[in-house]
Tab-separated table of N, CA and C in Angstrom:
chain	number	residue	atom	x	y	z
A	907	UNK	N	-94.093	151.407	-172.238
A	907	UNK	CA	-94.244	150.386	-171.129
A	907	UNK	C	-93.123	150.761	-170.333
A	908	UNK	N	-92.141	151.590	-170.261
A	908	UNK	CA	-91.008	151.868	-169.429
A	908	UNK	C	-91.349	152.757	-168.445
A	909	UNK	N	-92.377	153.674	-169.235
A	909	UNK	CA	-93.051	155.074	-168.702
A	909	UNK	C	-94.067	154.371	-167.066
A	910	UNK	N	-94.648	153.452	-167.779
A	910	UNK	CA	-95.531	153.322	-166.089
A	910	UNK	C	-94.428	152.318	-165.339
A	911	UNK	N	-93.732	151.536	-165.941
A	911	UNK	CA	-92.714	151.137	-164.707
A	911	UNK	C	-92.094	152.060	-163.767
A	912	UNK	N	-91.441	152.672	-164.902
A	912	UNK	CA	-91.218	154.261	-163.918
A	912	UNK	C	-92.228	154.935	-163.067
A	913	UNK	N	-93.201	155.066	-163.065
A	913	UNK	CA	-94.220	155.383	-162.700
A	913	UNK	C	-94.387	154.663	-160.796
A	914	UNK	N	-94.538	153.254	-161.084
A	914	UNK	CA	-94.706	152.232	-160.575
A	914	UNK	C	-93.389	152.276	-159.275
A	915	UNK	N	-92.605	151.072	-160.405
A	915	UNK	CA	-91.654	151.083	-159.842
A	915	UNK	C	-90.173	151.915	-160.095
A	916	UNK	N	-89.831	153.314	-160.148
A	916	UNK	CA	-88.831	153.840	-160.201
A	916	UNK	C	-87.636	153.110	-160.312
A	917	UNK	N	-87.536	152.589	-159.394
A	917	UNK	CA	-85.777	152.067	-158.681
A	917	UNK	C	-85.602	150.935	-159.886
A	918	UNK	N	-86.588	150.375	-160.186
A	918	UNK	CA	-86.208	149.036	-160.812
A	918	UNK	C	-86.293	149.747	-162.351
A	919	UNK	N	-86.539	150.840	-163.270
A	919	UNK	CA	-86.400	151.291	-164.251
A	919	UNK	C	-85.257	151.909	-164.493
A	920	UNK	N	-84.251	152.488	-163.657
A	920	UNK	CA	-83.021	152.913	-163.103
A	920	UNK	C	-81.739	151.904	-162.950
A	921	UNK	N	-82.276	150.505	-162.832
A	921	UNK	CA	-81.702	149.284	-162.349
A	921	UNK	C	-82.165	148.591	-163.955
A	922	UNK	N	-82.752	148.274	-164.643
A	922	UNK	CA	-83.027	148.528	-166.053
A	922	UNK	C	-82.168	148.635	-167.107
A	923	UNK	N	-81.778	150.139	-166.512
A	923	UNK	CA	-80.781	150.701	-167.583
A	923	UNK	C	-79.582	150.529	-167.590
A	924	UNK	N	-79.609	150.137	-165.970
A	924	UNK	CA	-77.731	149.981	-166.020
A	924	UNK	C	-77.659	150.694	-164.714
A	925	UNK	N	-77.764	151.264	-164.102
A	925	UNK	CA	-77.581	152.799	-162.907
A	925	UNK	C	-78.119	152.248	-162.112
A	926	UNK	N	-77.043	150.852	-161.415
A	926	UNK	CA	-77.257	150.063	-159.791
A	926	UNK	C	-77.398	151.105	-158.833
A	927	UNK	N	-76.188	151.754	-158.950
A	927	UNK	CA	-76.320	152.441	-157.842
A	927	UNK	C	-76.933	153.837	-157.761
A	928	UNK	N	-77.448	154.654	-159.006
A	928	UNK	CA	-78.824	155.503	-158.936
A	928	UNK	C	-80.143	154.380	-158.358
A	929	UNK	N	-80.369	153.182	-159.051
A	929	UNK	CA	-81.224	152.568	-158.525
A	929	UNK	C	-80.965	152.016	-156.879
A	930	UNK	N	-80.983	151.792	-156.924
A	930	UNK	CA	-80.723	151.663	-155.435
A	930	UNK	C	-80.620	153.004	-154.179
A	931	UNK	N	-80.119	154.161	-154.590
A	931	UNK	CA	-80.744	155.397	-154.295
A	931	UNK	C	-81.685	155.142	-154.468
A	932	UNK	N	-82.695	155.673	-155.552
A	932	UNK	CA	-84.040	156.136	-156.025
A	932	UNK	C	-85.105	155.020	-154.616
A	933	UNK	N	-84.790	153.141	-154.761
A	933	UNK	CA	-84.944	152.641	-154.238
A	933	UNK	C	-85.161	153.701	-152.851
A	934	UNK	N	-84.653	153.916	-152.065
A	934	UNK	CA	-84.345	154.383	-150.599
A	934	UNK	C	-85.649	155.644	-150.391
A	935	UNK	N	-85.349	156.497	-151.684
A	935	UNK	CA	-85.883	157.302	-151.777
A	935	UNK	C	-87.723	156.596	-151.923
A	936	UNK	N	-88.064	155.995	-152.299
A	936	UNK	CA	-89.174	155.345	-152.816
A	936	UNK	C	-90.136	155.179	-151.550
A	937	UNK	N	-89.517	154.512	-150.723
A	937	UNK	CA	-89.708	153.934	-149.318
A	937	UNK	C	-90.243	155.034	-148.532
A	938	UNK	N	-90.272	156.412	-148.613
A	938	UNK	CA	-90.554	157.606	-147.954
A	938	UNK	C	-92.142	157.904	-148.665
A	939	UNK	N	-92.740	157.858	-148.321
A	939	UNK	CA	-93.879	159.249	-149.310
A	939	UNK	C	-93.656	160.222	-150.204
A	940	UNK	N	-92.752	160.963	-149.328
A	940	UNK	CA	-92.522	162.159	-149.624
A	940	UNK	C	-91.587	161.907	-150.897
A	941	UNK	N	-90.476	160.939	-150.352
A	941	UNK	CA	-89.384	160.592	-151.747
A	941	UNK	C	-89.807	160.076	-152.891
A	942	UNK	N	-91.050	159.453	-153.221
A	942	UNK	CA	-91.271	158.931	-154.118
A	942	UNK	C	-91.726	159.928	-155.023
A	943	UNK	N	-92.366	161.106	-155.138
A	943	UNK	CA	-92.435	161.907	-156.220
A	943	UNK	C	-91.078	162.458	-156.627
A	944	UNK	N	-90.010	162.747	-156.012
A	944	UNK	CA	-88.877	162.863	-156.873
A	944	UNK	C	-88.099	161.364	-157.261
A	945	UNK	N	-88.438	160.263	-157.100
A	945	UNK	CA	-87.596	159.237	-157.522
A	945	UNK	C	-88.306	158.715	-158.753
A	946	UNK	N	-89.609	158.854	-159.065
A	946	UNK	CA	-90.335	159.517	-159.862
A	946	UNK	C	-89.883	160.115	-161.047
A	947	UNK	N	-89.797	161.261	-161.182
A	947	UNK	CA	-89.510	162.265	-161.436
A	947	UNK	C	-87.963	161.773	-162.388
A	948	UNK	N	-86.908	161.412	-161.860
A	948	UNK	CA	-85.778	161.060	-161.455
A	948	UNK	C	-85.633	160.044	-162.930
A	949	UNK	N	-86.432	159.183	-162.647
A	949	UNK	CA	-86.422	158.426	-163.103
A	949	UNK	C	-87.347	158.310	-164.633
A	950	UNK	N	-87.924	159.781	-164.815
A	950	UNK	CA	-88.471	159.677	-165.958
A	950	UNK	C	-87.518	160.448	-166.962
A	951	UNK	N	-86.591	161.223	-165.880
A	951	UNK	CA	-85.587	162.186	-166.888
A	951	UNK	C	-84.571	161.086	-167.223
A	952	UNK	N	-84.457	160.252	-166.790
A	952	UNK	CA	-83.117	158.839	-167.090
A	952	UNK	C	-83.104	158.553	-168.779
A	953	UNK	N	-84.849	157.899	-167.943
A	953	UNK	CA	-85.567	157.634	-169.262
A	953	UNK	C	-85.506	158.299	-170.681
A	954	UNK	N	-85.917	159.555	-170.405
A	954	UNK	CA	-86.037	160.742	-171.425
A	954	UNK	C	-84.239	160.589	-171.956
A	955	UNK	N	-83.545	161.126	-170.713
A	955	UNK	CA	-82.169	161.217	-171.561
A	955	UNK	C	-81.797	160.108	-171.889
A	956	UNK	N	-81.779	158.291	-171.997
A	956	UNK	CA	-81.427	157.598	-172.324
A	956	UNK	C	-82.075	157.602	-173.802
A	957	UNK	N	-83.485	157.680	-174.024
A	957	UNK	CA	-84.220	157.481	-175.926
A	957	UNK	C	-83.333	158.840	-176.374
A	958	UNK	N	-82.770	159.941	-175.726
A	958	UNK	CA	-82.175	161.388	-176.406
A	958	UNK	C	-81.113	160.761	-177.235
A	959	UNK	N	-80.178	160.166	-176.201
A	959	UNK	CA	-78.644	159.226	-176.367
A	959	UNK	C	-79.148	158.614	-177.085
A	960	UNK	N	-80.191	158.264	-177.270
A	960	UNK	CA	-80.490	156.937	-178.572
A	960	UNK	C	-80.003	157.508	-180.105
A	961	UNK	N	-81.563	158.241	-180.148
A	961	UNK	CA	-81.538	159.477	-181.062
A	961	UNK	C	-80.200	160.277	-181.229
A	962	UNK	N	-79.611	160.851	-180.742
A	962	UNK	CA	-77.705	161.041	-180.965
A	962	UNK	C	-77.122	160.066	-181.871
A	963	UNK	N	-76.986	158.863	-180.987
A	963	UNK	CA	-76.039	157.721	-181.912
A	963	UNK	C	-76.629	157.590	-183.094
A	964	UNK	N	-77.715	157.902	-183.374
A	964	UNK	CA	-78.234	157.147	-184.691
A	964	UNK	C	-78.051	158.347	-185.532
A	965	UNK	N	-77.970	159.295	-185.129
A	965	UNK	CA	-77.567	160.232	-186.177
A	965	UNK	C	-76.465	160.400	-186.460
A	966	UNK	N	-75.501	159.926	-185.818
A	966	UNK	CA	-73.692	160.285	-185.647
A	966	UNK	C	-73.635	158.624	-186.888
A	967	UNK	N	-74.614	158.232	-186.586
A	967	UNK	CA	-73.805	157.057	-187.222
A	967	UNK	C	-74.145	157.233	-188.772
A	968	UNK	N	-75.597	157.927	-189.059
A	968	UNK	CA	-76.015	157.937	-190.047
A	968	UNK	C	-74.590	158.759	-190.560
A	969	UNK	N	-74.846	159.914	-189.884
A	969	UNK	CA	-73.656	161.006	-190.932
A	969	UNK	C	-71.859	160.597	-191.150
A	970	UNK	N	-72.107	159.544	-190.218
A	970	UNK	CA	-70.774	158.884	-190.572
A	970	UNK	C	-70.562	158.337	-192.213
A	971	UNK	N	-71.916	157.435	-191.904
A	971	UNK	CA	-72.009	156.564	-193.370
A	971	UNK	C	-72.076	157.574	-194.432
A	972	UNK	N	-72.206	158.712	-194.659
A	972	UNK	CA	-72.977	159.368	-195.433
A	972	UNK	C	-71.527	160.244	-195.787
């Protein structure tokens, strides 16, 4: 669902991740037709990074537990 949100509203996707300044810059990019594609790619990259950080933190917690 977050990827659909990142496709239509990249700025909102970034703001929901807690990246307010990035979301504002992304909104300015999205207001132009040419800037919408980089804004979408930026939002998807940020989502992938967020999910990777979650996986890494989970692995670290499990390693500390063992």
